Coordinates of C-alpha atoms and ligand atoms in Angstrom, one line a residue:
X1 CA -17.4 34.2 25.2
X2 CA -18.4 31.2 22.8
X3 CA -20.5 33.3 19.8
X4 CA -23.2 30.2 20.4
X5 CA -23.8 31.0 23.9
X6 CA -25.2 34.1 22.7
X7 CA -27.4 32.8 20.3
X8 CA -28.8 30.2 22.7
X9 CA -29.2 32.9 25.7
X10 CA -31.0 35.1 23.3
X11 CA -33.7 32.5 22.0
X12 CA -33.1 29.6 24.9
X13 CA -36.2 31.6 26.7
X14 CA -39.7 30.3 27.3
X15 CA -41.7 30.9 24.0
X16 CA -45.2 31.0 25.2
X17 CA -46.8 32.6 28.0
X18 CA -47.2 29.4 30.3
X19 CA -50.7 28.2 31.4
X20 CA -51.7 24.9 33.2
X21 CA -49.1 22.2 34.4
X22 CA -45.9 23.3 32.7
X23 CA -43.0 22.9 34.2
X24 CA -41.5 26.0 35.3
X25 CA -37.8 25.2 34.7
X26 CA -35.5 22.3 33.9
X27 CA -32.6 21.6 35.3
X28 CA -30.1 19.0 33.6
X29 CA -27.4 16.8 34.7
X30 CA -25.2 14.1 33.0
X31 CA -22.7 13.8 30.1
X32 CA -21.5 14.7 26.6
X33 CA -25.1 13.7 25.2
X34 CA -26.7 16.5 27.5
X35 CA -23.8 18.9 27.9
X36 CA -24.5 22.5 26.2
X37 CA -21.6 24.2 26.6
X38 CA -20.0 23.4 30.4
X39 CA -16.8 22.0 29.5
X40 CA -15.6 25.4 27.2
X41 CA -15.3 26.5 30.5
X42 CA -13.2 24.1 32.3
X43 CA -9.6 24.4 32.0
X44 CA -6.7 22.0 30.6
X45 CA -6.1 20.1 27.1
X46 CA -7.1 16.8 28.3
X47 CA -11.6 18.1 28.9
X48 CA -13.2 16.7 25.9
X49 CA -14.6 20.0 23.9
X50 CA -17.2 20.5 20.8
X51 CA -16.7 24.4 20.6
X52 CA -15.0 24.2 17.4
X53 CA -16.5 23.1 14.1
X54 CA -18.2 21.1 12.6
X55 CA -20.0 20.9 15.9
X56 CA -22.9 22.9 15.7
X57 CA -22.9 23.0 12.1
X58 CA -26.8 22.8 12.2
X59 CA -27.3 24.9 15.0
X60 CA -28.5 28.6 14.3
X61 CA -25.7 30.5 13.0
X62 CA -23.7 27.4 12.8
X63 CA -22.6 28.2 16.2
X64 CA -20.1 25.8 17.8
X65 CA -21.9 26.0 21.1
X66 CA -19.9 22.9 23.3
X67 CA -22.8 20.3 22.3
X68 CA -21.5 17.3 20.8
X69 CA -23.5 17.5 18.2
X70 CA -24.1 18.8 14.4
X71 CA -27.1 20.9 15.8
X72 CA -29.5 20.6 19.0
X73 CA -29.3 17.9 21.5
X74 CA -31.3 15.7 23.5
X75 CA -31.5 17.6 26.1
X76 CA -33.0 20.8 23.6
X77 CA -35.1 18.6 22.2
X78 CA -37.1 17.3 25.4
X79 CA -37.1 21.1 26.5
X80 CA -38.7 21.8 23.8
X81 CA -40.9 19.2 23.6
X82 CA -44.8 20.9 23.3
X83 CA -46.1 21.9 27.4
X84 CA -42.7 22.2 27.9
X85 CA -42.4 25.2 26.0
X86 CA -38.9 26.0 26.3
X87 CA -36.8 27.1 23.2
X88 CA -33.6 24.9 23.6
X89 CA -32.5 23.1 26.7
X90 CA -30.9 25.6 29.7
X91 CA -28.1 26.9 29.9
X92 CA -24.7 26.0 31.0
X93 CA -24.0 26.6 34.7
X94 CA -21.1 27.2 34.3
X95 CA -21.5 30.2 31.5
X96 CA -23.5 31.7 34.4
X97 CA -21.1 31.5 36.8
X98 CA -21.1 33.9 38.8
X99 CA -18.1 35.9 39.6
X100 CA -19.5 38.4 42.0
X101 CA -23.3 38.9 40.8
X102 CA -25.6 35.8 41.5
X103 CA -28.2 38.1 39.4
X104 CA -27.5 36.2 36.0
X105 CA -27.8 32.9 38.0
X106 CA -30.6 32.9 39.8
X107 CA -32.7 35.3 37.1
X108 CA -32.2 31.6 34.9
X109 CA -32.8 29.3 37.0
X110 CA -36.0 30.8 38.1
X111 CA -36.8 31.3 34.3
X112 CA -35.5 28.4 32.2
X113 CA -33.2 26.3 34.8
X114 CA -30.1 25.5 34.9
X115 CA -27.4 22.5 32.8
X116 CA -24.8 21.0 35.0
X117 CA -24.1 18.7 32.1
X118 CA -20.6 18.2 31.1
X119 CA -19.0 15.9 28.6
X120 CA -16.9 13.3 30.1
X121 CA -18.6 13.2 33.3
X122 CA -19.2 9.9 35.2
X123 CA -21.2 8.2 38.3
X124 CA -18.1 7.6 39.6
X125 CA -15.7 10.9 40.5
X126 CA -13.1 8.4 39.2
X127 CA -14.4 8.6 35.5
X128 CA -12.1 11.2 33.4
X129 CA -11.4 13.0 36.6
X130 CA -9.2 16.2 36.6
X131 CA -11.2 16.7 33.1
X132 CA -15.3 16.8 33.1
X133 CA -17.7 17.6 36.0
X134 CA -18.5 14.7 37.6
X135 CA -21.9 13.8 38.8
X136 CA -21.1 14.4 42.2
X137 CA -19.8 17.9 41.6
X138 CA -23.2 19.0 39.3
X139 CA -25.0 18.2 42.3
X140 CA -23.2 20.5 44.3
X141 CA -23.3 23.0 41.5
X142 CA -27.3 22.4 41.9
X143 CA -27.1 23.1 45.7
X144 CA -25.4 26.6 45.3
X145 CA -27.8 27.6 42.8
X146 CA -30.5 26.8 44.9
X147 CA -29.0 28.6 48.1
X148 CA -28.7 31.3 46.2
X149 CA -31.9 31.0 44.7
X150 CA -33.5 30.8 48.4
X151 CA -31.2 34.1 49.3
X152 CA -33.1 35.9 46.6
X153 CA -36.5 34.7 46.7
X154 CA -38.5 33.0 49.6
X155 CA -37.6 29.9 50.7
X156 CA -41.2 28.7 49.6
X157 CA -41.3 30.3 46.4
X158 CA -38.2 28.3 45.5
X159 CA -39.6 25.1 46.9
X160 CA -43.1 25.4 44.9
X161 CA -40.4 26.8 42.0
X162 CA -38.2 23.1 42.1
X163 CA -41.1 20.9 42.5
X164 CA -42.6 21.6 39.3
X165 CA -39.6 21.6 37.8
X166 CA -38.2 18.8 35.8
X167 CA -35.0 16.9 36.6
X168 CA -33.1 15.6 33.1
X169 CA -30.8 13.5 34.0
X170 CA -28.4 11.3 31.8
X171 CA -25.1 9.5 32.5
X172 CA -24.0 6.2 32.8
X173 CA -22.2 5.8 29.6
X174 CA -18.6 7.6 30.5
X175 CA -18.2 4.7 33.4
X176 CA -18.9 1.7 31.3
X177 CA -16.1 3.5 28.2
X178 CA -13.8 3.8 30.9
X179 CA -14.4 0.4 32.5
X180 CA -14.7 -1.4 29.7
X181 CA -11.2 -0.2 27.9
X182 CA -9.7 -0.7 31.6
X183 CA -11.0 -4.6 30.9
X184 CA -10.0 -4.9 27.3
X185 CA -6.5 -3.6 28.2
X186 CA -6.4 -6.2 30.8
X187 CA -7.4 -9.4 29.1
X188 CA -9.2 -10.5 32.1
X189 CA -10.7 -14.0 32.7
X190 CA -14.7 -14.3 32.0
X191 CA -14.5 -15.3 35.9
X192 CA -13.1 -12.0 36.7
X193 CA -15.0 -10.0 34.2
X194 CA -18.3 -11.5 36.0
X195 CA -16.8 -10.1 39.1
X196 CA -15.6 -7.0 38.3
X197 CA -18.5 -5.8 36.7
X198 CA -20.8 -6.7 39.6
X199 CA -18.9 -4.5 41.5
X200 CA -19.1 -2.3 39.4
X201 CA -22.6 -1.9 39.0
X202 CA -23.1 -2.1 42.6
X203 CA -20.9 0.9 43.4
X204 CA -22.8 2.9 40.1
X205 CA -25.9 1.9 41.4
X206 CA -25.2 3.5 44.8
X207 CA -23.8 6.4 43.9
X208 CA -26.9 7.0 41.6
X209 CA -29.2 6.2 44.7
X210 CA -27.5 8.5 46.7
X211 CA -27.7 11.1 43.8
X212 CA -31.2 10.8 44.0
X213 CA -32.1 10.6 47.6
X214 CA -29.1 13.1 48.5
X215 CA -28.9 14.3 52.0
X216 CA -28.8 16.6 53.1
X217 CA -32.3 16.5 51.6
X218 CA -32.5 20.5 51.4
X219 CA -30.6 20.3 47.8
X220 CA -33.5 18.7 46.1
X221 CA -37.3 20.1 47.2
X222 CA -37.9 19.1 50.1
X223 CA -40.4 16.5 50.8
X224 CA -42.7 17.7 48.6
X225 CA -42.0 16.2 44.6
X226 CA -38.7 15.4 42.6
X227 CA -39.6 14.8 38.9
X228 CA -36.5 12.8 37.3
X229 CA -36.3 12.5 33.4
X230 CA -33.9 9.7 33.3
X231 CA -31.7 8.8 30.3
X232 CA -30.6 5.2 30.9
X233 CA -27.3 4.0 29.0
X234 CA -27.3 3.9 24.8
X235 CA -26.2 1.0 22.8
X236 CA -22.6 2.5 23.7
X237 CA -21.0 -0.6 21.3
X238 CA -22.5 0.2 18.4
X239 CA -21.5 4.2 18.0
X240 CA -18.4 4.5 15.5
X241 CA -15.9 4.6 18.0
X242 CA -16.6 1.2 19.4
X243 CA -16.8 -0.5 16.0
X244 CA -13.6 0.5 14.9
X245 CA -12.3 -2.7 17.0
X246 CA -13.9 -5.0 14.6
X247 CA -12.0 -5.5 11.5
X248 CA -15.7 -6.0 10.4
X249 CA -17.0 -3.1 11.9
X250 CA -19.3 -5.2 14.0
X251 CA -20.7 -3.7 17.3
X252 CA -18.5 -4.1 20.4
X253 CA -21.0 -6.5 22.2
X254 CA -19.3 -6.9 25.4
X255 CA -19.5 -2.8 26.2
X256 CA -23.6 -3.4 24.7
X257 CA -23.7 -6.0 27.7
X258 CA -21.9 -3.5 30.2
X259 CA -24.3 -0.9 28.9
X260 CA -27.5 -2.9 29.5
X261 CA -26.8 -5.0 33.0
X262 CA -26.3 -1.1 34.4
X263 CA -30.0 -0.7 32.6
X264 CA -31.2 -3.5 34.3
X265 CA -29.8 -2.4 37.7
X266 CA -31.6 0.9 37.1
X267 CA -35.3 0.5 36.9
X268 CA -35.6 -1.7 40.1
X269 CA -33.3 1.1 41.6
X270 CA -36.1 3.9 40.4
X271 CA -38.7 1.6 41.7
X272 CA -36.9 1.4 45.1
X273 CA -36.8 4.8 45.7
X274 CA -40.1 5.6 44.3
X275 CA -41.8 3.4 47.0
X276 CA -39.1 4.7 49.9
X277 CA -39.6 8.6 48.4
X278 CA -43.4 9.0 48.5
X279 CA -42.9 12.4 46.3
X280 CA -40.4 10.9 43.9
X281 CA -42.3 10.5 40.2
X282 CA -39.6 9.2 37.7
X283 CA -39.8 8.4 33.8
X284 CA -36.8 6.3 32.6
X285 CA -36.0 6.7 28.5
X286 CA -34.7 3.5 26.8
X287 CA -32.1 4.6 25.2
X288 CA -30.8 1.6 24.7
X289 CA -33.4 -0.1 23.3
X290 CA -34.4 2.7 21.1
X291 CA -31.6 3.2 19.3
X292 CA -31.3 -1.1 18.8
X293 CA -34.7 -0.7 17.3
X294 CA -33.6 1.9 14.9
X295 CA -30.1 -0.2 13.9
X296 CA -32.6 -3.0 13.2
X297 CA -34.6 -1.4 10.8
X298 CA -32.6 2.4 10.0
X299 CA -35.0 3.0 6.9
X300 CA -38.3 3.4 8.7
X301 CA -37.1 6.3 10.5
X302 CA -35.0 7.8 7.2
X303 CA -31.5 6.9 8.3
X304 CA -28.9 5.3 5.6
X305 CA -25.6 4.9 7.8
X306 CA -26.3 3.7 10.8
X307 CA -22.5 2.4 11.6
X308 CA -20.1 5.4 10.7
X309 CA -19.8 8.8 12.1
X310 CA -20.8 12.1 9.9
X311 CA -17.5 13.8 11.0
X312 CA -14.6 12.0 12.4
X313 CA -12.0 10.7 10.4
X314 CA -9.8 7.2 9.3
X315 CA -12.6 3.9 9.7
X316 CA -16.0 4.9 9.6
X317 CA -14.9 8.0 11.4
X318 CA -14.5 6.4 14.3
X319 CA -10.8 6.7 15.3
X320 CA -10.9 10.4 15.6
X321 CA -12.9 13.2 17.1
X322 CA -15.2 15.6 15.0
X323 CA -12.1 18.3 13.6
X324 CA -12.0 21.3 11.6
X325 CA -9.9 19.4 9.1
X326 CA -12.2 15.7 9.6
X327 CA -14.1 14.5 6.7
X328 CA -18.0 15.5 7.2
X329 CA -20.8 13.3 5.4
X330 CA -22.9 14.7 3.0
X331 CA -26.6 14.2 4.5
X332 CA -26.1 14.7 8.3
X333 CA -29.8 13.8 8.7
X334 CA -29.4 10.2 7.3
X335 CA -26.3 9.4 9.9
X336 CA -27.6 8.1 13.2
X337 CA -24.1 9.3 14.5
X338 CA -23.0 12.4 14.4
X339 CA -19.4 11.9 15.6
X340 CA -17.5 8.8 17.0
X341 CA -19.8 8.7 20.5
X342 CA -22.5 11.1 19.6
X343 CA -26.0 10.7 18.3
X344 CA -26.6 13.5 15.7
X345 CA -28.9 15.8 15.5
X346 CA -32.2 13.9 13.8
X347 CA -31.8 11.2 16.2
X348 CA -31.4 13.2 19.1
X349 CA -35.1 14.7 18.0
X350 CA -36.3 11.1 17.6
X351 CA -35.2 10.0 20.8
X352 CA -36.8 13.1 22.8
X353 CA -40.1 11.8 21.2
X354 CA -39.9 8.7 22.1
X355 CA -39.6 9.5 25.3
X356 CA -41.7 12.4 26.0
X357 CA -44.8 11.0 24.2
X358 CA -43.9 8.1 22.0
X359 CA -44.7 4.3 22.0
X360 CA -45.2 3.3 25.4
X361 CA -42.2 0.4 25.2
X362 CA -39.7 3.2 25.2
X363 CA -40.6 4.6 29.2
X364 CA -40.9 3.1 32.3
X365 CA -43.6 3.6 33.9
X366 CA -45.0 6.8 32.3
X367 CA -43.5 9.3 29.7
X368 CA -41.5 12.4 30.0
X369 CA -44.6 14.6 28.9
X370 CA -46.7 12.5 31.8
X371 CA -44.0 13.0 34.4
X372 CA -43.8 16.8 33.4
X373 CA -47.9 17.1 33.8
X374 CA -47.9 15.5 36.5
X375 CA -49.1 17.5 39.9
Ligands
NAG401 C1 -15.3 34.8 35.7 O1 -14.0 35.2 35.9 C2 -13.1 34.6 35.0 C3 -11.7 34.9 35.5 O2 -11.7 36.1 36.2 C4 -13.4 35.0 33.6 O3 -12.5 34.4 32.7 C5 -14.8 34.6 33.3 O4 -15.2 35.0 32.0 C6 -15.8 35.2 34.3 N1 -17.1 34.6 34.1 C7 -18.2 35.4 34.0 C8 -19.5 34.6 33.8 O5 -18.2 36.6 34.2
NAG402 C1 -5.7 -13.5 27.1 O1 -5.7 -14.5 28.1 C2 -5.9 -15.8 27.6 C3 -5.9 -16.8 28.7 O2 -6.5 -16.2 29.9 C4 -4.9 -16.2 26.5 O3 -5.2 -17.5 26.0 C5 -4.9 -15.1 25.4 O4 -3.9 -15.4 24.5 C6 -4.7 -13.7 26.0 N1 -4.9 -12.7 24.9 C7 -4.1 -11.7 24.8 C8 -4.4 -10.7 23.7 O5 -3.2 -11.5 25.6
NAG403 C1 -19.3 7.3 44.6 O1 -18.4 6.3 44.4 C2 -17.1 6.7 44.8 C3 -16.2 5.6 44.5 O2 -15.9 5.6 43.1 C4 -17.1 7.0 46.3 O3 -15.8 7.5 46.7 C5 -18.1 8.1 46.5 O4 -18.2 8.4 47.9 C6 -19.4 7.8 46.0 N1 -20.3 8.9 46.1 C7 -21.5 8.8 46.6 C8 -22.3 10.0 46.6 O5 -22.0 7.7 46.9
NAG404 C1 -6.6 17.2 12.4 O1 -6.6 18.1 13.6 C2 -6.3 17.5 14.8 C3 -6.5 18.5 15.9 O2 -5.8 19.7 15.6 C4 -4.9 16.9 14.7 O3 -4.6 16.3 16.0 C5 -4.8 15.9 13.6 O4 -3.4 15.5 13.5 C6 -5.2 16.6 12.3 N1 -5.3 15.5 11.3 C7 -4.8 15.7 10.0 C8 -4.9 14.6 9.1 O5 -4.2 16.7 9.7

């Protein structure tokens, strides 16, 4: 077992006897930017990893725990957020995996939920596949749990159980990477590029849709309320890796483009459902437009790098992974990035604000901490 799964089982519990409209559980599904440890578990060299250091450098114990990150993640951070009252974000499904018992399972889920999250994973089962946990998959991972939720408790226990509970979901930004290398490699005409990307979007769009409105609709609570936390997709050509194809070390503004026509796609989507779904409430994060507002002006929220990754290695860190043998920065907490993809650790925190109970511009149409009170 990875030593940092112990740490975070130990202290990941709730931390104060709950009273009023908590949310009993969250359950979490998406990428490397929410991922706490899914993909030590999966096998092959290929699955993108953060169980070795200097991941977790920050974290308690200085545990390499799987997130991509020098300490907590976004995901820990909005879990923790205050009326939440959780101590880090859930645990990894698939450390609870259960072999025989469902015991661990189900004892977790009904206690802190449950993270699908896996680095890597896409929309699309076509993102990375052979190597993450696509979105598709978490879902089902979601439905065993709750079946054997339901075989342990009653049936309406679990459904009063879910719909309090809050849905975190981010993920997006695997399919535009993937996409937007495919295009690069390509040299495409803009013609084309206009093309391709609308079908693009449209098939992202409906697989997020269907995500959301899944049938059969006994996986999510049924008919009575669905809470989604959504994450739309960061400035994804501004974090090291992208600039490292400037010479300048510019941001990659066609994958910034990419990143935000999905955006755009996304919040009529939400409003869509929300008037199709009469117990769908929704809060969508700008990620995007949070972390542009931070580039702009890094000093107001403490930052002094806001281009190169704390560990990585060759320009800006960007053309390498975080390594036992990378260079690390010396003041993680002034580095908006962490490694060549990853947010690190301050920001993560500053983003969670945001959107559970920052300025209003950052979440559409009410807040995390709103969605989480609501009844
Ligand atoms: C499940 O079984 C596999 C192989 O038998 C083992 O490696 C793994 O640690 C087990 N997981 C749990 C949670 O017991
Ligand atoms: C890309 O295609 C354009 C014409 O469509 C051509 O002028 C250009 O040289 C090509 N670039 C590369 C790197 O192949
Ligand atoms: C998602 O898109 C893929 C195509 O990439 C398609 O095969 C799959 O059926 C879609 N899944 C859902 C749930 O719509
Ligand atoms: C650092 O470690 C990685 C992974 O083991 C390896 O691929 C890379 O070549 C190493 N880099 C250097 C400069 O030794």
């Amino acid at each position: 077992m990875v030593p940092g799964l112990v740490v975070c089982l130990v202290i990941c519990t709730r931390l104060l006897v709950v009273a009023g409209a908590r949310p009993p559980a969250m359950y979490v599904f998406g990428s490397s930017i929410l991922d706490v440890g899914n993909n030590n578990y999966l096998p092959g060299a290929a699955v993108g990893r953060a169980n070795r250091r200097y991941n977790g450098i920050d974290f308690p114990a200085s545990s390499p725990t799987g997130r991509f990150s020098n300490g907590y993640n976004i995901a820990d951070y909005v879990a923790a957020a205050k009326n939440m009252g959780f101590a880090c974000s859930p645990p990894a499904y698939l450390s609870l995996a259960p072999n025989s018992s469902s015991g661990p399972l189900v004892l977790t889920a009904l206690a802190t939920g449950v993270s699908y999250a896996s680095g890597g994973a896409g929309i699309l089962d076509s993102t990375n596949a052979g190597n993450t946990i696509p979105l598709s998959k978490q879902v089902h991972y979601f439905g065993a749990t709750k079946a054997k939720m339901v075989a342990a408790v009653a049936p309406r226990a679990v459904d009063a159980h879910l719909s309090k509970s809050v849905f975190l979901l981010g993920i997006g930004n695997n399919d535009m990477y993937v996409f937007a290398a495919a295009e690069l490699a390509r040299n495409t005409s803009a013609a084309d590029q206009r093309r391709n990307a609308a079908v693009l979007y449209a098939s992202l769009i409906s697989n997020y849709s269907a995500t959301i409105s899944v049938q059969p609709s006994s996986i999510w609570p049924s008919q009575i309320i669905q809470k989604f936390a959504i994450i739309n997709v960061g400035l994804l050509g501004c974090v090291p890796g992208a600039r490292v194809l400037s010479p300048v070390g510019a941001c990659w503004g066609r994958l910034n483009e990419l990143a935000g026509g999905f955006n755009d796609a996304l919040r009529p989507l939400l409003a869509g459902l929300a008037r199709r779904l009469p117990g769908l409430a929704y809060s969508i994060g700008d990620s995007f437009g949070f972390t542009r507002d931070t580039l702009a002006d890094p000093r107001a929220s403490g930052f002094a790098d806001v281009a190169a990754a704390c560990c990585g290695s060759g320009r800006l860190g960007g053309e390498a992974e975080c390594f036992p043998n990378s260079t690390l920065c010396d003041d993680r907490d002034r580095h908006v990035f962490w490694d060549r993809a990853h947010l690190s650790q301050r920001t993560a925190f500053l983003v969670a604000r945001a959107f559970y109970s920052g300025l209003a511009k950052y979440t559409v149409p009410i807040n995390f901490m709103e969605l989480a009170q609501s009844s």
